Coordinates of C-alpha atoms and ligand atoms in Angstrom, one line a residue:
Chain A
M1224 CA 73.1 91.7 103.5
R1225 CA 72.9 89.1 106.3
T1226 CA 75.8 88.7 108.6
N1227 CA 74.0 85.6 109.8
A1228 CA 70.9 84.1 108.2
N1229 CA 69.5 83.2 111.6
D1230 CA 70.3 86.4 113.3
P1231 CA 67.1 88.0 114.6
V1232 CA 68.8 91.4 114.9
D1233 CA 69.6 91.3 111.2
A1234 CA 66.1 90.3 110.4
V1235 CA 64.8 93.4 112.2
L1236 CA 67.2 95.6 110.2
A1237 CA 66.5 93.9 106.9
V1238 CA 62.9 95.3 106.8
G1239 CA 63.7 98.6 108.5
L1240 CA 63.4 99.5 112.2
K1241 CA 59.9 100.2 113.4
D1242 CA 58.4 103.3 114.9
L1243 CA 60.3 105.6 112.6
W1244 CA 59.3 107.8 109.7
Y1245 CA 60.5 106.7 106.3
P1246 CA 60.4 108.3 102.9
M1247 CA 58.3 106.1 100.6
C1248 CA 58.3 107.8 97.1
P1249 CA 58.1 111.2 95.4
S1250 CA 54.8 113.0 95.9
S1251 CA 54.0 112.7 92.2
F1252 CA 53.8 108.9 92.4
V1253 CA 50.4 108.9 94.2
A1254 CA 47.2 110.3 92.8
E1255 CA 43.6 109.3 93.2
R1256 CA 44.1 105.9 91.7
P1257 CA 45.5 103.5 94.4
V1258 CA 49.2 102.7 94.2
S1259 CA 50.9 99.6 95.6
L1260 CA 54.4 100.1 97.1
R1261 CA 56.5 97.3 98.5
R1262 CA 58.5 98.7 101.3
L1263 CA 59.7 97.9 104.8
G1264 CA 58.8 94.2 104.7
R1265 CA 55.2 94.6 103.5
K1266 CA 53.0 96.1 100.8
F1267 CA 51.3 99.3 101.3
V1268 CA 48.5 100.9 99.2
L1269 CA 48.5 104.7 99.0
W1270 CA 45.9 106.9 97.4
R1271 CA 44.5 110.4 97.6
E1272 CA 41.1 111.8 98.0
A1273 CA 40.0 114.4 95.4
S1274 CA 41.0 117.1 97.9
G1275 CA 44.6 115.7 97.9
V1276 CA 44.4 114.1 101.4
L1277 CA 46.7 111.1 101.4
H1278 CA 45.9 107.7 102.9
A1279 CA 47.9 104.5 103.4
L1280 CA 46.8 101.0 104.4
E1281 CA 48.5 97.6 104.2
D1282 CA 47.8 96.4 100.7
H1283 CA 45.9 93.4 101.9
C1284 CA 42.2 93.0 102.0
P1285 CA 40.9 91.6 105.3
H1286 CA 38.5 89.3 103.5
R1287 CA 40.9 87.0 101.6
G1288 CA 44.0 89.0 101.1
A1289 CA 43.6 90.4 97.6
P1290 CA 45.6 93.6 97.0
L1291 CA 43.4 96.5 97.9
S1292 CA 45.4 98.5 95.4
L1293 CA 43.5 96.6 92.6
G1294 CA 40.2 98.0 94.0
I1295 CA 38.5 101.4 93.6
A1296 CA 39.2 104.4 95.8
L1297 CA 36.1 106.0 97.1
G1298 CA 37.3 109.1 98.9
D1299 CA 38.5 107.9 102.3
R1300 CA 38.0 104.2 101.6
I1301 CA 38.8 101.5 99.0
A1302 CA 36.4 99.0 97.6
C1303 CA 38.3 95.7 97.1
G1304 CA 38.2 94.6 93.5
Y1305 CA 37.7 90.9 94.4
H1306 CA 34.4 90.9 96.4
G1307 CA 33.7 94.6 97.0
V1308 CA 34.6 94.8 100.7
Q1309 CA 35.1 98.5 101.6
V1310 CA 37.9 99.4 103.9
R1311 CA 38.3 102.9 105.3
A1312 CA 41.6 104.6 105.7
D1313 CA 41.7 103.9 109.4
G1314 CA 41.5 100.1 108.6
V1315 CA 37.8 99.8 109.6
V1316 CA 35.6 97.7 107.3
M1317 CA 32.6 99.8 106.3
S1318 CA 30.7 97.5 104.1
V1319 CA 30.6 93.8 103.1
P1320 CA 28.2 93.9 100.0
G1321 CA 28.1 90.1 99.7
S1322 CA 27.0 89.5 103.2
P1323 CA 25.5 92.7 104.8
G1324 CA 25.5 92.8 108.5
C1325 CA 28.3 90.2 108.9
K1326 CA 30.8 90.4 111.7
L1327 CA 33.5 91.9 109.5
E1328 CA 31.5 95.1 109.2
G1329 CA 32.6 97.7 111.7
A1330 CA 35.7 95.7 112.5
K1331 CA 39.2 97.3 112.5
A1332 CA 40.6 94.6 110.2
T1333 CA 43.4 96.2 108.2
R1334 CA 46.6 97.8 109.3
S1335 CA 46.6 101.6 108.7
Y1336 CA 49.5 104.0 108.5
H1337 CA 50.1 107.7 109.0
V1338 CA 51.5 109.6 106.0
R1339 CA 52.8 113.1 105.5
E1340 CA 54.0 115.0 102.6
A1341 CA 57.1 117.2 102.7
A1342 CA 60.0 118.3 100.5
G1343 CA 58.5 116.6 97.5
A1344 CA 58.2 113.2 99.1
I1345 CA 55.6 111.1 100.9
F1346 CA 56.7 109.9 104.3
L1347 CA 55.1 107.0 106.2
Y1348 CA 55.3 106.3 109.9
N1349 CA 56.3 102.6 110.2
S1350 CA 54.5 102.0 113.4
S1351 CA 54.8 98.5 115.0
V1352 CA 51.1 98.7 116.1
D1353 CA 48.3 100.9 114.9
I1354 CA 48.4 104.3 116.7
T1355 CA 46.1 107.4 116.6
D1356 CA 48.8 110.1 116.6
P1357 CA 52.2 109.6 115.2
P1358 CA 55.2 111.7 116.5
P1359 CA 56.0 114.7 114.4
L1360 CA 58.0 114.3 111.2
N1361 CA 61.2 116.2 111.9
L1362 CA 63.2 117.0 108.7
P1363 CA 66.6 118.6 108.6
T1364 CA 66.5 122.4 108.4
E1365 CA 67.7 122.4 104.8
L1366 CA 64.4 120.9 103.7
T1367 CA 62.1 123.2 105.8
D1368 CA 63.7 126.7 106.1
D1369 CA 63.4 129.5 103.6
V1370 CA 67.1 130.1 103.1
H1371 CA 67.8 126.8 101.3
S1372 CA 66.4 125.6 98.0
H1373 CA 66.3 121.9 97.1
F1374 CA 65.5 119.3 94.5
L1375 CA 64.7 115.7 95.3
C1376 CA 66.5 112.9 93.4
Y1377 CA 64.8 109.6 93.8
T1378 CA 66.2 106.3 92.6
E1379 CA 65.8 102.6 93.1
W1380 CA 68.9 100.5 93.4
K1381 CA 69.6 96.8 93.5
G1382 CA 71.2 95.9 96.8
D1383 CA 70.4 96.2 100.5
Y1384 CA 69.7 99.7 101.8
R1385 CA 72.4 99.2 104.4
Y1386 CA 75.0 99.1 101.7
V1387 CA 73.7 102.6 100.7
L1388 CA 74.1 103.8 104.3
D1389 CA 77.6 102.4 104.4
N1390 CA 78.4 104.1 101.1
V1391 CA 77.3 107.5 102.5
M1392 CA 79.1 106.9 105.8
D1393 CA 82.3 106.5 103.8
P1394 CA 83.5 110.0 102.7
M1395 CA 86.8 108.7 101.4
H1396 CA 85.3 107.0 98.4
G1397 CA 84.7 110.5 97.0
T1398 CA 88.4 111.0 96.5
F1399 CA 88.7 107.7 94.5
L1400 CA 85.4 106.7 92.9
H1401 CA 84.4 110.3 92.1
K1402 CA 87.8 111.6 91.2
Q1403 CA 86.7 112.3 87.6
S1404 CA 83.5 114.0 88.7
H1405 CA 82.8 117.7 88.3
S1406 CA 83.1 118.4 92.0
M1407 CA 85.4 116.0 93.8
A1408 CA 88.8 116.2 92.2
E1409 CA 90.4 117.9 95.2
G1410 CA 91.6 116.7 98.6
D1411 CA 94.2 114.3 100.0
S1412 CA 93.8 110.6 99.3
T1413 CA 94.9 109.7 102.8
A1414 CA 93.2 111.2 105.8
A1415 CA 92.6 110.6 109.5
F1416 CA 89.0 110.5 110.6
R1417 CA 87.3 111.1 113.9
V1418 CA 83.8 110.8 115.2
R1419 CA 82.1 113.8 116.8
E1420 CA 78.8 113.4 118.7
T1421 CA 75.8 115.7 118.0
D1422 CA 72.4 116.1 119.7
T1423 CA 70.8 113.8 117.2
G1424 CA 73.6 111.5 116.2
F1425 CA 77.2 111.9 115.1
V1426 CA 79.5 113.3 112.5
F1427 CA 82.2 111.2 110.9
E1428 CA 84.8 113.7 109.6
K1429 CA 88.3 114.1 108.2
E1430 CA 90.7 115.7 110.6
G1431 CA 92.0 119.0 109.3
Q1432 CA 90.1 119.0 106.0
R1433 CA 86.9 120.8 105.4
G1434 CA 85.3 122.3 102.4
V1435 CA 87.8 120.6 100.0
N1436 CA 86.1 117.4 98.9
F1437 CA 83.5 115.0 100.5
D1438 CA 85.0 115.5 103.9
W1439 CA 82.3 114.5 106.4
T1440 CA 79.0 112.7 106.9
E1441 CA 76.5 113.3 109.5
W1442 CA 74.1 110.7 110.8
A1443 CA 70.9 111.9 112.5
D1444 CA 67.9 110.4 114.2
T1445 CA 65.0 112.9 114.5
G1446 CA 62.3 110.2 114.4
L1447 CA 63.5 109.8 110.8
H1448 CA 66.9 108.5 110.0
W1449 CA 68.7 110.8 107.7
M1450 CA 72.3 111.7 106.6
R1451 CA 73.8 114.9 105.6
L1452 CA 77.0 115.8 103.8
E1453 CA 78.4 118.8 101.9
I1454 CA 80.5 118.9 98.7
P1455 CA 82.2 122.0 97.6
Y1456 CA 81.0 123.2 94.2
P1457 CA 83.4 124.3 91.6
K1458 CA 83.5 128.0 90.8
T1459 CA 81.1 127.4 87.9
G1460 CA 78.5 126.6 90.5
G1461 CA 78.3 130.3 91.4
P1462 CA 77.4 131.8 94.7
G1463 CA 75.6 129.8 97.4
G1464 CA 78.5 127.9 99.0
N1465 CA 78.7 124.1 99.3
F1466 CA 76.3 121.7 97.7
I1467 CA 74.4 120.0 100.5
I1468 CA 73.0 116.5 100.2
I1469 CA 70.4 115.1 102.6
G1470 CA 70.0 111.3 102.2
S1471 CA 67.4 108.9 103.5
Y1472 CA 67.0 105.2 102.5
T1473 CA 64.2 102.8 102.7
P1474 CA 64.3 99.0 102.1
I1475 CA 62.0 98.0 99.2
S1476 CA 62.8 94.3 99.4
E1477 CA 65.8 92.2 100.5
N1478 CA 67.8 93.3 97.5
V1479 CA 66.3 96.6 96.4
S1480 CA 66.5 100.0 98.0
A1481 CA 64.6 103.2 97.7
V1482 CA 67.2 106.0 97.6
F1483 CA 66.3 109.6 98.4
H1484 CA 68.7 112.4 97.9
W1485 CA 67.7 116.0 98.4
R1486 CA 70.2 118.3 96.7
C1487 CA 70.2 121.6 98.6
R1488 CA 71.9 125.0 98.3
K1489 CA 71.8 128.1 100.5
V1490 CA 70.6 130.6 97.9
D1491 CA 68.1 133.4 97.6
G1492 CA 66.7 135.8 95.0
W1493 CA 68.4 135.8 91.6
Q1494 CA 71.1 133.4 92.9
R1495 CA 68.4 130.9 93.8
D1496 CA 66.7 131.2 90.5
T1497 CA 70.0 130.9 88.6
W1498 CA 71.0 127.8 90.6
R1499 CA 67.6 126.2 89.9
F1500 CA 67.8 127.1 86.2
L1501 CA 71.4 125.6 86.0
Y1502 CA 70.3 122.5 88.0
Q1503 CA 67.4 121.8 85.6
N1504 CA 69.4 122.7 82.5
R1505 CA 72.7 120.9 83.3
L1506 CA 73.8 120.3 86.9
E1507 CA 71.2 117.5 87.5
A1508 CA 72.8 115.5 84.7
R1509 CA 76.3 115.9 86.2
H1510 CA 75.1 115.0 89.7
W1511 CA 73.3 112.0 88.2
A1512 CA 76.6 110.8 86.6
V1513 CA 78.2 110.9 90.1
L1514 CA 75.4 108.9 91.6
E1515 CA 75.6 106.4 88.9
Q1516 CA 79.2 105.7 89.9
D1517 CA 78.0 104.7 93.3
R1518 CA 75.2 102.6 91.9
A1519 CA 77.6 100.7 89.6
I1520 CA 79.7 99.7 92.5
L1521 CA 76.9 98.9 95.0
E1522 CA 74.8 96.9 92.6
M1523 CA 77.8 94.7 91.8
M1524 CA 78.7 93.9 95.4
E1525 CA 77.7 90.4 96.4
P1526 CA 75.0 90.3 99.1
D1527 CA 77.4 88.7 101.5
A1528 CA 80.3 91.0 100.7
N1529 CA 80.1 92.3 104.3
Q1530 CA 81.1 88.8 105.6
R1531 CA 84.6 89.1 104.2
E1532 CA 85.8 92.6 105.0
M1533 CA 89.2 93.9 106.2
L1534 CA 88.2 97.3 107.6
Y1535 CA 90.7 100.1 108.3
Q1536 CA 90.6 103.6 109.9
H1537 CA 88.5 105.1 107.1
D1538 CA 85.7 102.6 107.9
M1539 CA 85.3 103.7 111.5
G1540 CA 82.1 105.6 110.6
I1541 CA 80.6 102.5 109.0
V1542 CA 81.5 100.4 112.1
R1543 CA 80.0 103.0 114.3
L1544 CA 76.7 103.2 112.3
R1545 CA 76.3 99.5 112.1
R1546 CA 76.8 99.1 115.8
H1547 CA 74.3 101.9 116.4
L1548 CA 71.7 100.3 114.2
R1549 CA 72.2 96.9 115.7
N1550 CA 71.7 98.3 119.2
L1551 CA 68.4 99.9 118.0
A1552 CA 67.3 96.6 116.6
K1553 CA 68.2 94.8 119.8
A1554 CA 66.2 97.3 121.8
Q1555 CA 63.2 96.8 119.4
L1556 CA 63.4 93.0 119.9
E1557 CA 63.6 93.4 123.6
A1558 CA 60.7 95.8 123.7
G1559 CA 58.7 93.3 121.6
A1560 CA 59.6 90.4 124.0
E1561 CA 58.5 92.4 127.0
K1562 CA 55.2 93.2 125.4
A1563 CA 54.7 89.5 124.6
A1564 CA 55.6 88.4 128.1
Chain B
M1003 CA 59.8 88.7 88.1
M1004 CA 61.1 92.0 89.3
Q1005 CA 59.4 95.2 88.6
E1006 CA 61.4 97.7 86.7
L1007 CA 63.4 100.0 89.0
Y1008 CA 62.9 103.7 88.8
L1009 CA 66.0 105.3 87.3
N1010 CA 65.2 108.7 85.8
P1011 CA 68.2 111.0 85.2
H1012 CA 65.9 114.0 84.7
Q1013 CA 63.6 114.5 87.6
A1014 CA 63.8 118.3 87.9
R1015 CA 63.3 119.7 84.4
R1016 CA 59.9 119.8 82.7
R1017 CA 61.1 119.6 79.1
Q1018 CA 64.1 119.5 76.8
P1019 CA 66.1 122.7 77.0
T1020 CA 66.0 125.1 74.1
A1021 CA 69.2 126.2 72.2
Y1022 CA 68.8 129.6 73.8
E1023 CA 68.7 128.1 77.3
D1024 CA 71.8 126.0 76.7
L1025 CA 73.6 129.1 75.5
L1026 CA 72.5 131.1 78.5
G1027 CA 73.6 128.3 80.8
D1028 CA 77.0 128.2 79.1
S1029 CA 77.4 131.9 79.4
I1030 CA 76.4 132.0 83.1
E1031 CA 78.8 129.2 83.9
R1032 CA 81.6 131.0 82.1
A1033 CA 81.0 134.1 84.1
Y1034 CA 80.9 132.1 87.4
A1035 CA 84.1 130.3 86.4
A1036 CA 85.8 133.7 85.9
G1037 CA 84.8 134.6 89.5
V1038 CA 81.9 136.9 88.5
H1039 CA 79.4 136.1 91.3
D1040 CA 77.6 139.5 91.6
L1041 CA 74.5 140.5 89.6
A1042 CA 76.0 143.6 88.0
G1043 CA 79.0 141.6 86.8
L1044 CA 76.9 138.8 85.5
V1045 CA 74.7 141.2 83.5
A1046 CA 77.7 142.9 82.1
H1047 CA 79.2 139.5 81.1
L1048 CA 75.9 138.5 79.3
N1049 CA 75.8 141.8 77.4
R1050 CA 79.4 141.3 76.3
T1051 CA 79.2 137.6 75.3
G1052 CA 75.5 136.9 74.8
P1053 CA 73.0 135.5 74.4
N1054 CA 70.8 138.5 74.1
C1055 CA 68.0 139.1 76.5
P1056 CA 64.9 137.8 74.7
A1057 CA 62.8 140.7 76.1
G1058 CA 64.8 143.5 74.6
G1059 CA 68.3 142.6 73.5
V1060 CA 70.2 144.2 76.3
W1061 CA 70.3 142.7 79.8
T1062 CA 69.6 144.8 82.8
E1063 CA 69.6 143.6 86.4
D1064 CA 65.8 143.7 86.4
S1065 CA 65.4 141.9 83.1
Y1066 CA 67.9 139.2 84.3
R1067 CA 65.9 138.7 87.5
A1068 CA 62.7 138.4 85.6
E1069 CA 64.0 136.1 82.9
I1070 CA 65.9 133.7 85.3
A1071 CA 62.9 133.5 87.6
R1072 CA 60.8 132.6 84.5
L1073 CA 63.3 130.0 83.4
A1074 CA 63.7 128.5 86.9
A1075 CA 59.9 128.0 87.1
E1076 CA 59.3 126.9 83.5
C1077 CA 62.0 124.7 82.3
Ligands
LIG1993 S1 39.5 89.6 99.0 FE1 38.8 91.6 99.1 S2 36.7 91.5 99.1 FE2 37.3 89.4 99.1
LIG1994 FE1 79.4 108.5 96.2

């Protein structure tokens, strides 16, 4: 999704902004055996100690660049499979078996990353340089408080992650694309939208319509970029009010995205258990069908579709979000230039 | 070559639902659709239309709470 192949701002956005938390994968993807994940313009290796403690390094051996993920995890370090060089989770080389005492030993030679686990996912701080302490991971309240219950839905879609952002910042597609879905048959097919500022971002919302269909999207930056929306459940969904979706999206490669949706509901006690039972038994499949409608459209969009657009009022949120992200990318470029000067 | 993309429609459930679980889901959804959103009403609905409570045939508020907690955790 390049507006201009030589645009450095786009190049920054294509691999994801730096110095932010990003969801990487569901927690269950990583065990003691090292896993390689291509994300955010590079490859990472993630593994766990037997105690469950997670680690992440760039998946690149400082000796000759073999993937560390093909090596053997030894607690807090990995022994590269190629020549046995051992790299600790902080990026320091602990041993060079082929040449003991060589200069590489003791050197901080591999990029290391901070990881956290929350809400069923692994998050990584995409720092521009190695740092000792990352900022806190601030998730939206639906994923951390006791009054909401949630399930993570993780998918990988073909297409730039910014098309996924555009799709979520476009509430009006619910009325058309998801017309036949179990939860979005209501609401006017024309609407006026407005932008409302919040402490952490903005809300793009229909004027005079709330709780009818997919009526608004919130964009938030809490050190993690995430989006929030609500969709009214049909009566069969029982007590608990609207269905809340938290979304966060991470580039895998130029044309593949890691798509995280947490499906949340404000439910407690028997209502919570009933929702969780129904979700596992049948609702997940219905929500999946809706998400597949989005994927079918997004994956068929040409990578340069955004070069020939005729936007109208419903697309104001998209325009706003793109401008916001470009400004962040520009600031990142300028900060980088200052450091270099 | 591209790695296969992760697309799994069932990430929440741990196993295939049983016939009893499907019937219970149907029955709960029918009660909800009729506007029955309280526990006493739901229990009365289940006792009227089934399925029976596996623990002892008749549903009570307590047996419903216990059974649905078990199902939420197990299936
Ligand atoms: S490339 Fe890893 S030890 Fe040589
Ligand atoms: Fe959609």
